[in-house]
Short mmCIF file of C-alpha atoms and ligand atoms in Angstrom, two decimals:
data_model
loop_
_atom_site.label_atom_id
_atom_site.label_comp_id
_atom_site.label_asym_id
_atom_site.label_seq_id
_atom_site.Cartn_x
_atom_site.Cartn_y
_atom_site.Cartn_z
CA MET A 14 22.97 -24.44 20.43
CA LYS A 15 20.08 -25.20 19.35
CA THR A 16 18.85 -28.00 16.40
CA GLY A 17 14.84 -29.61 14.92
CA SER A 18 12.99 -28.28 13.04
CA ALA A 19 11.83 -25.06 14.56
CA SER A 20 15.76 -24.62 13.51
CA ILE A 21 15.23 -23.94 10.49
CA ASP A 22 12.68 -21.03 10.30
CA ILE A 23 15.69 -19.18 12.69
CA ALA A 24 17.36 -19.96 10.81
CA ALA A 25 15.67 -18.00 7.86
CA ASP A 26 15.10 -15.39 10.07
CA TRP A 27 18.95 -14.59 11.12
CA ILE A 28 19.77 -15.13 7.16
CA ARG A 29 16.66 -12.84 6.62
CA ASN A 30 18.38 -10.10 9.00
CA CYS A 31 21.80 -9.99 8.60
CA SER A 32 23.28 -7.57 6.57
CA LYS A 33 26.45 -9.78 5.42
CA LEU A 34 26.23 -14.03 4.82
CA PHE A 35 29.51 -16.09 4.30
CA VAL A 36 28.46 -19.42 2.77
CA LEU A 37 31.52 -21.43 2.99
CA THR A 38 30.25 -25.80 1.55
CA GLY A 39 31.97 -28.79 0.69
CA ALA A 40 31.38 -32.14 -1.05
CA GLY A 41 28.33 -33.10 0.74
CA VAL A 42 26.10 -30.08 -0.95
CA SER A 43 27.61 -32.15 -4.35
CA LYS A 44 25.86 -35.38 -2.92
CA GLU A 45 23.07 -35.39 -4.07
CA SER A 46 24.30 -34.37 -7.53
CA GLY A 47 25.44 -37.73 -7.46
CA ILE A 48 29.40 -36.32 -7.32
CA PRO A 49 31.17 -38.16 -5.06
CA THR A 50 33.63 -37.09 -2.37
CA PHE A 51 36.99 -37.35 -2.34
CA ARG A 52 37.59 -39.87 0.05
CA ASP A 53 34.37 -41.85 -2.42
CA ALA A 54 36.22 -41.43 -5.66
CA GLN A 55 38.95 -43.50 -4.63
CA GLU A 56 36.84 -46.33 -5.35
CA GLY A 57 37.17 -48.90 -8.01
CA LEU A 58 39.49 -48.41 -10.92
CA TRP A 59 41.30 -46.05 -7.70
CA ALA A 60 40.80 -47.92 -5.24
CA ASP A 61 44.65 -49.26 -4.53
CA TYR A 62 45.57 -45.26 -4.68
CA ASN A 63 45.56 -43.06 -1.99
CA ALA A 64 46.12 -38.76 -1.45
CA GLU A 65 49.31 -39.19 -2.31
CA ASP A 66 49.35 -41.06 -4.91
CA LEU A 67 46.37 -39.04 -6.75
CA ALA A 68 46.03 -34.96 -5.41
CA THR A 69 49.93 -33.70 -4.96
CA PRO A 70 52.46 -32.42 -6.82
CA GLU A 71 55.10 -35.22 -5.91
CA GLY A 72 52.06 -38.02 -7.01
CA PHE A 73 51.78 -35.90 -10.39
CA LEU A 74 55.40 -35.82 -10.81
CA LYS A 75 56.55 -38.97 -9.88
CA ASP A 76 53.75 -40.73 -12.07
CA PRO A 77 51.72 -37.98 -14.79
CA PRO A 78 49.76 -40.32 -16.51
CA LEU A 79 47.89 -41.77 -13.34
CA VAL A 80 46.58 -38.54 -11.82
CA TRP A 81 45.74 -37.36 -15.55
CA GLN A 82 43.61 -40.65 -15.50
CA TRP A 83 42.09 -39.58 -12.75
CA TYR A 84 41.18 -36.08 -12.94
CA ASP A 85 39.90 -37.44 -16.79
CA TRP A 86 37.66 -39.91 -15.32
CA ARG A 87 35.97 -36.97 -12.42
CA ARG A 88 36.41 -34.21 -14.60
CA LYS A 89 33.75 -36.43 -16.95
CA LYS A 90 32.19 -37.09 -13.69
CA VAL A 91 31.23 -33.92 -13.12
CA GLN A 92 30.06 -32.87 -16.79
CA ASP A 93 27.95 -36.46 -16.18
CA VAL A 94 25.75 -34.59 -13.23
CA GLN A 95 23.41 -31.44 -13.27
CA PRO A 96 23.43 -29.13 -10.08
CA ASN A 97 20.59 -29.91 -7.17
CA PRO A 98 18.22 -28.72 -5.04
CA GLY A 99 20.56 -27.82 -2.46
CA HIS A 100 22.41 -25.44 -5.35
CA PHE A 101 19.41 -23.94 -6.62
CA ALA A 102 19.28 -23.12 -3.34
CA LEU A 103 21.84 -21.25 -2.73
CA THR A 104 22.02 -19.00 -5.67
CA GLU A 105 18.19 -18.17 -4.66
CA ILE A 106 19.82 -16.92 -1.19
CA GLU A 107 21.70 -14.81 -3.60
CA GLN A 108 19.47 -13.31 -4.55
CA ILE A 109 17.42 -12.37 -1.59
CA VAL A 110 20.46 -11.48 0.58
CA PRO A 111 22.35 -8.53 -0.30
CA ASN A 112 25.46 -8.99 1.03
CA PHE A 113 26.28 -12.64 0.07
CA THR A 114 29.59 -13.94 -0.25
CA LEU A 115 29.49 -18.40 -1.25
CA VAL A 116 33.34 -20.23 -0.81
CA THR A 117 33.37 -23.69 -1.81
CA GLN A 118 36.22 -26.05 -1.33
CA ASN A 119 34.34 -28.08 -4.50
CA VAL A 120 36.33 -28.37 -7.68
CA ASP A 121 32.76 -29.65 -10.10
CA GLY A 122 32.10 -25.30 -11.26
CA LEU A 123 28.31 -27.50 -10.04
CA HIS A 124 27.86 -23.93 -7.59
CA ARG A 125 28.91 -21.93 -10.93
CA ARG A 126 26.36 -23.67 -12.96
CA ALA A 127 23.34 -23.02 -10.72
CA GLY A 128 23.72 -19.22 -11.28
CA SER A 129 26.13 -18.77 -8.18
CA GLN A 130 27.57 -14.99 -8.15
CA ASN A 131 30.15 -14.07 -5.59
CA LEU A 132 31.59 -17.21 -5.93
CA ILE A 133 35.38 -18.20 -4.45
CA GLU A 134 36.24 -21.38 -5.60
CA ILE A 135 39.18 -21.97 -2.75
CA HIS A 136 41.04 -25.40 -4.16
CA GLY A 137 40.17 -24.55 -7.61
CA SER A 138 37.87 -25.91 -10.54
CA ILE A 139 38.58 -29.40 -12.14
CA LEU A 140 37.48 -28.00 -15.24
CA LEU A 141 40.27 -25.53 -15.53
CA PHE A 142 43.91 -25.92 -16.86
CA LYS A 143 47.59 -24.70 -16.15
CA CYS A 144 50.73 -25.52 -16.38
CA PHE A 145 52.48 -26.85 -13.58
CA ASP A 146 55.75 -24.61 -14.26
CA ARG A 147 54.87 -21.72 -13.94
CA GLY A 148 50.65 -22.12 -13.89
CA HIS A 149 49.93 -20.92 -17.66
CA GLU A 150 46.48 -20.87 -18.36
CA GLN A 151 45.10 -23.44 -20.63
CA LYS A 152 42.40 -23.00 -23.10
CA GLU A 153 40.17 -26.24 -23.98
CA ILE A 154 41.51 -29.77 -23.35
CA ALA A 155 39.83 -33.22 -24.83
CA PHE A 156 38.74 -35.79 -22.78
CA ASP A 157 41.08 -39.38 -23.22
CA LEU A 158 43.92 -37.68 -23.42
CA LYS A 159 46.24 -41.03 -21.54
CA VAL A 160 49.31 -38.37 -20.68
CA PRO A 161 49.21 -35.08 -19.69
CA PRO A 162 49.40 -32.80 -22.70
CA HIS A 163 52.50 -29.77 -22.61
CA CYS A 164 51.91 -26.19 -22.20
CA GLN A 165 53.92 -24.25 -24.95
CA CYS A 166 56.55 -22.61 -23.01
CA GLY A 167 56.96 -26.57 -22.69
CA SER A 168 55.98 -27.82 -19.02
CA MET A 169 53.35 -30.39 -19.27
CA VAL A 170 49.74 -29.30 -17.96
CA ARG A 171 47.84 -30.52 -15.00
CA PRO A 172 44.15 -29.56 -13.66
CA SER A 173 43.92 -26.54 -11.35
CA VAL A 174 42.60 -27.50 -8.27
CA VAL A 175 44.84 -26.97 -5.39
CA TRP A 176 46.45 -29.86 -4.48
CA PHE A 177 48.01 -31.27 -0.89
CA GLY A 178 50.13 -29.34 0.06
CA GLU A 179 49.59 -26.32 -1.85
CA ALA A 180 48.84 -23.42 -1.26
CA ILE A 181 45.61 -21.80 -1.70
CA PRO A 182 46.04 -18.87 -4.06
CA GLU A 183 46.80 -15.41 -2.40
CA LYS A 184 43.49 -13.75 -3.93
CA ALA A 185 40.89 -16.29 -3.04
CA LEU A 186 42.50 -16.64 0.34
CA LYS A 187 42.07 -12.59 0.97
CA GLN A 188 39.02 -11.97 -0.44
CA SER A 189 37.57 -15.35 1.57
CA TYR A 190 38.78 -13.93 4.39
CA ASP A 191 37.72 -10.88 4.04
CA ALA A 192 34.40 -11.98 3.52
CA ALA A 193 34.50 -13.69 6.83
CA GLU A 194 35.79 -11.20 9.09
CA ASN A 195 33.17 -8.86 7.55
CA CYS A 196 30.38 -11.53 7.70
CA ASP A 197 27.28 -11.57 10.55
CA VAL A 198 26.31 -15.04 9.90
CA VAL A 199 27.84 -18.01 8.33
CA LEU A 200 26.20 -20.63 6.92
CA VAL A 201 28.10 -24.23 6.05
CA VAL A 202 27.07 -26.97 4.68
CA GLY A 203 28.22 -30.26 3.65
CA THR A 204 31.45 -30.38 5.51
CA SER A 205 33.40 -32.33 7.62
CA GLY A 206 35.68 -29.17 7.48
CA LEU A 207 39.25 -31.62 8.22
CA VAL A 208 40.61 -29.10 5.40
CA HIS A 209 42.31 -25.21 5.69
CA PRO A 210 42.53 -23.23 6.01
CA ALA A 211 39.07 -23.61 5.20
CA ALA A 212 37.96 -25.00 8.11
CA SER A 213 38.88 -21.77 10.29
CA LEU A 214 36.87 -19.49 8.04
CA PRO A 215 33.47 -20.14 9.96
CA PHE A 216 35.41 -18.92 13.06
CA LEU A 217 37.11 -16.26 11.66
CA ALA A 218 34.07 -14.98 11.58
CA LYS A 219 33.23 -15.81 14.79
CA ARG A 220 35.83 -14.21 16.52
CA THR A 221 34.49 -10.88 15.35
CA GLY A 222 30.55 -12.21 16.90
CA ALA A 223 29.33 -13.55 13.87
CA LYS A 224 26.26 -16.69 13.27
CA ILE A 225 27.28 -19.70 12.55
CA ILE A 226 24.50 -22.18 11.00
CA GLU A 227 25.78 -25.87 9.44
CA VAL A 228 23.15 -27.93 7.71
CA ASN A 229 25.17 -31.39 7.72
CA PRO A 230 23.12 -34.83 8.01
CA ASN A 231 26.22 -35.76 10.12
CA LYS A 232 27.81 -33.91 13.62
CA THR A 233 31.78 -32.54 12.14
CA GLU A 234 34.41 -31.05 14.15
CA LEU A 235 32.84 -27.56 13.17
CA THR A 236 29.34 -28.60 14.63
CA GLU A 237 30.36 -27.67 18.90
CA GLY A 238 31.33 -24.30 17.76
CA CYS A 239 27.99 -23.34 15.95
CA ASP A 240 25.25 -21.58 16.98
CA LEU A 241 22.47 -23.55 15.20
CA PHE A 242 22.67 -26.98 14.12
CA LEU A 243 20.27 -28.00 10.91
CA ALA A 244 20.56 -32.26 10.64
CA GLY A 245 19.91 -33.48 7.14
CA PRO A 246 21.20 -33.32 2.97
CA SER A 247 21.32 -29.77 1.30
CA GLY A 248 19.16 -30.37 -0.66
CA GLU A 249 16.69 -30.62 1.71
CA ILE A 250 17.32 -28.11 3.89
CA LEU A 251 18.83 -25.38 2.00
CA PRO A 252 15.71 -25.17 -0.31
CA LYS A 253 13.19 -25.11 3.10
CA ILE A 254 15.57 -22.33 4.39
CA VAL A 255 14.17 -20.97 1.39
CA ALA A 256 10.99 -21.13 1.46
CA GLY A 257 11.57 -19.74 5.06
CA LEU A 258 12.58 -16.29 3.62
CA LYS A 259 10.44 -16.08 0.61
CA SER A 260 7.14 -16.45 3.39
CA LYS A 261 8.03 -13.01 5.60
CA VAL A 262 9.30 -11.25 2.90
N1 APR B 10 24.14 -32.70 2.68
C1 APR B 10 24.60 -31.91 3.46
N2 APR B 10 26.22 -32.55 3.63
C2 APR B 10 27.02 -34.16 3.51
C3 APR B 10 25.40 -34.49 3.05
C4 APR B 10 24.12 -34.07 2.50
N3 APR B 10 23.54 -34.18 2.01
N4 APR B 10 26.26 -36.04 2.39
C5 APR B 10 26.85 -35.65 3.40
N5 APR B 10 26.86 -34.74 3.82
C6 APR B 10 28.54 -34.48 4.22
C7 APR B 10 29.08 -35.88 5.49
O1 APR B 10 27.90 -35.55 5.95
C8 APR B 10 30.73 -34.78 5.32
O2 APR B 10 30.51 -34.33 6.84
O3 APR B 10 29.45 -33.58 4.10
C9 APR B 10 30.54 -33.55 4.59
C10 APR B 10 31.88 -33.75 2.83
O4 APR B 10 33.27 -34.02 4.17
P1 APR B 10 34.70 -34.57 3.35
O5 APR B 10 33.94 -35.12 2.21
O6 APR B 10 35.11 -33.93 3.74
O7 APR B 10 34.60 -33.26 2.14
P2 APR B 10 35.01 -31.38 2.12
O8 APR B 10 34.87 -30.70 4.08
O9 APR B 10 34.36 -30.92 1.35
O10 APR B 10 36.68 -32.15 1.85
C11 APR B 10 37.67 -30.71 2.05
O11 APR B 10 38.46 -31.60 1.26
O12 APR B 10 39.18 -33.96 0.06
C12 APR B 10 39.14 -32.75 0.18
O13 APR B 10 40.53 -31.09 -0.83
C13 APR B 10 39.29 -32.45 -0.44
O14 APR B 10 37.96 -29.93 -0.61
C14 APR B 10 38.15 -31.13 -0.37
C15 APR B 10 38.55 -30.88 0.74
#
């Protein structure tokens, strides 16, 4: 596996010459916008709770106000921040590479706000809501509600995210598999690679011959299987890749 600063040029070359690029992002890409990762978000007021309490269907049914208020707090955080240079760089790469798919595990909506178009939010969105029993989509929901509102069908409303133990919606999963299996370069950014099936997508691509580039300040579960590791924050590395792409267009 290659590492180091000359690797930016190699990454730019691979991306420039690829016919289909598949990008997978995780919480790290939003770090420089000030969005706490799931683990960071369990701080302060929420430090006494774990993932089972806050991000599972069982946790929601056990204590709907608790889960509702946690998501309300996170939705406010997301609303108060802006996409960072890493998000914008991916939008630029999409404009340069003709065939581009971005799968994000993030629920914060920042890729969409930065202008990404061919985007699959594989874990849903914290900005959208559906009813618990039947998945009916909901219109705008006010902030600061202390308890979940109810759908017209009578069910409680919940955030439209994929909780631990829940399946990824079939359409999003199929589109993600298709994109991964048909690409020739993968760019993995800011994910620890611990949560499946998202973390398996780069290796599906590798099986069909794709090269994998990873951008992360730290090595991860995925690093060993990657062809190129670019160590650093995505808000710095991704704009450098864009500059490399533009320098030879
Ligand atoms: N730029 C890029 N990567 C960064 C940065 C940065 N500035 N800062 C931190 N990272 C990296 C960390 O080194 C880590 O590898 O981002 C990764 C974040 O890992 P996680 O917090 O585990 O986030 P993620 O991989 O997205 O988690 C997957 O797990 O919490 C659940 O469902 C939730 O979608 C989430 C899933």
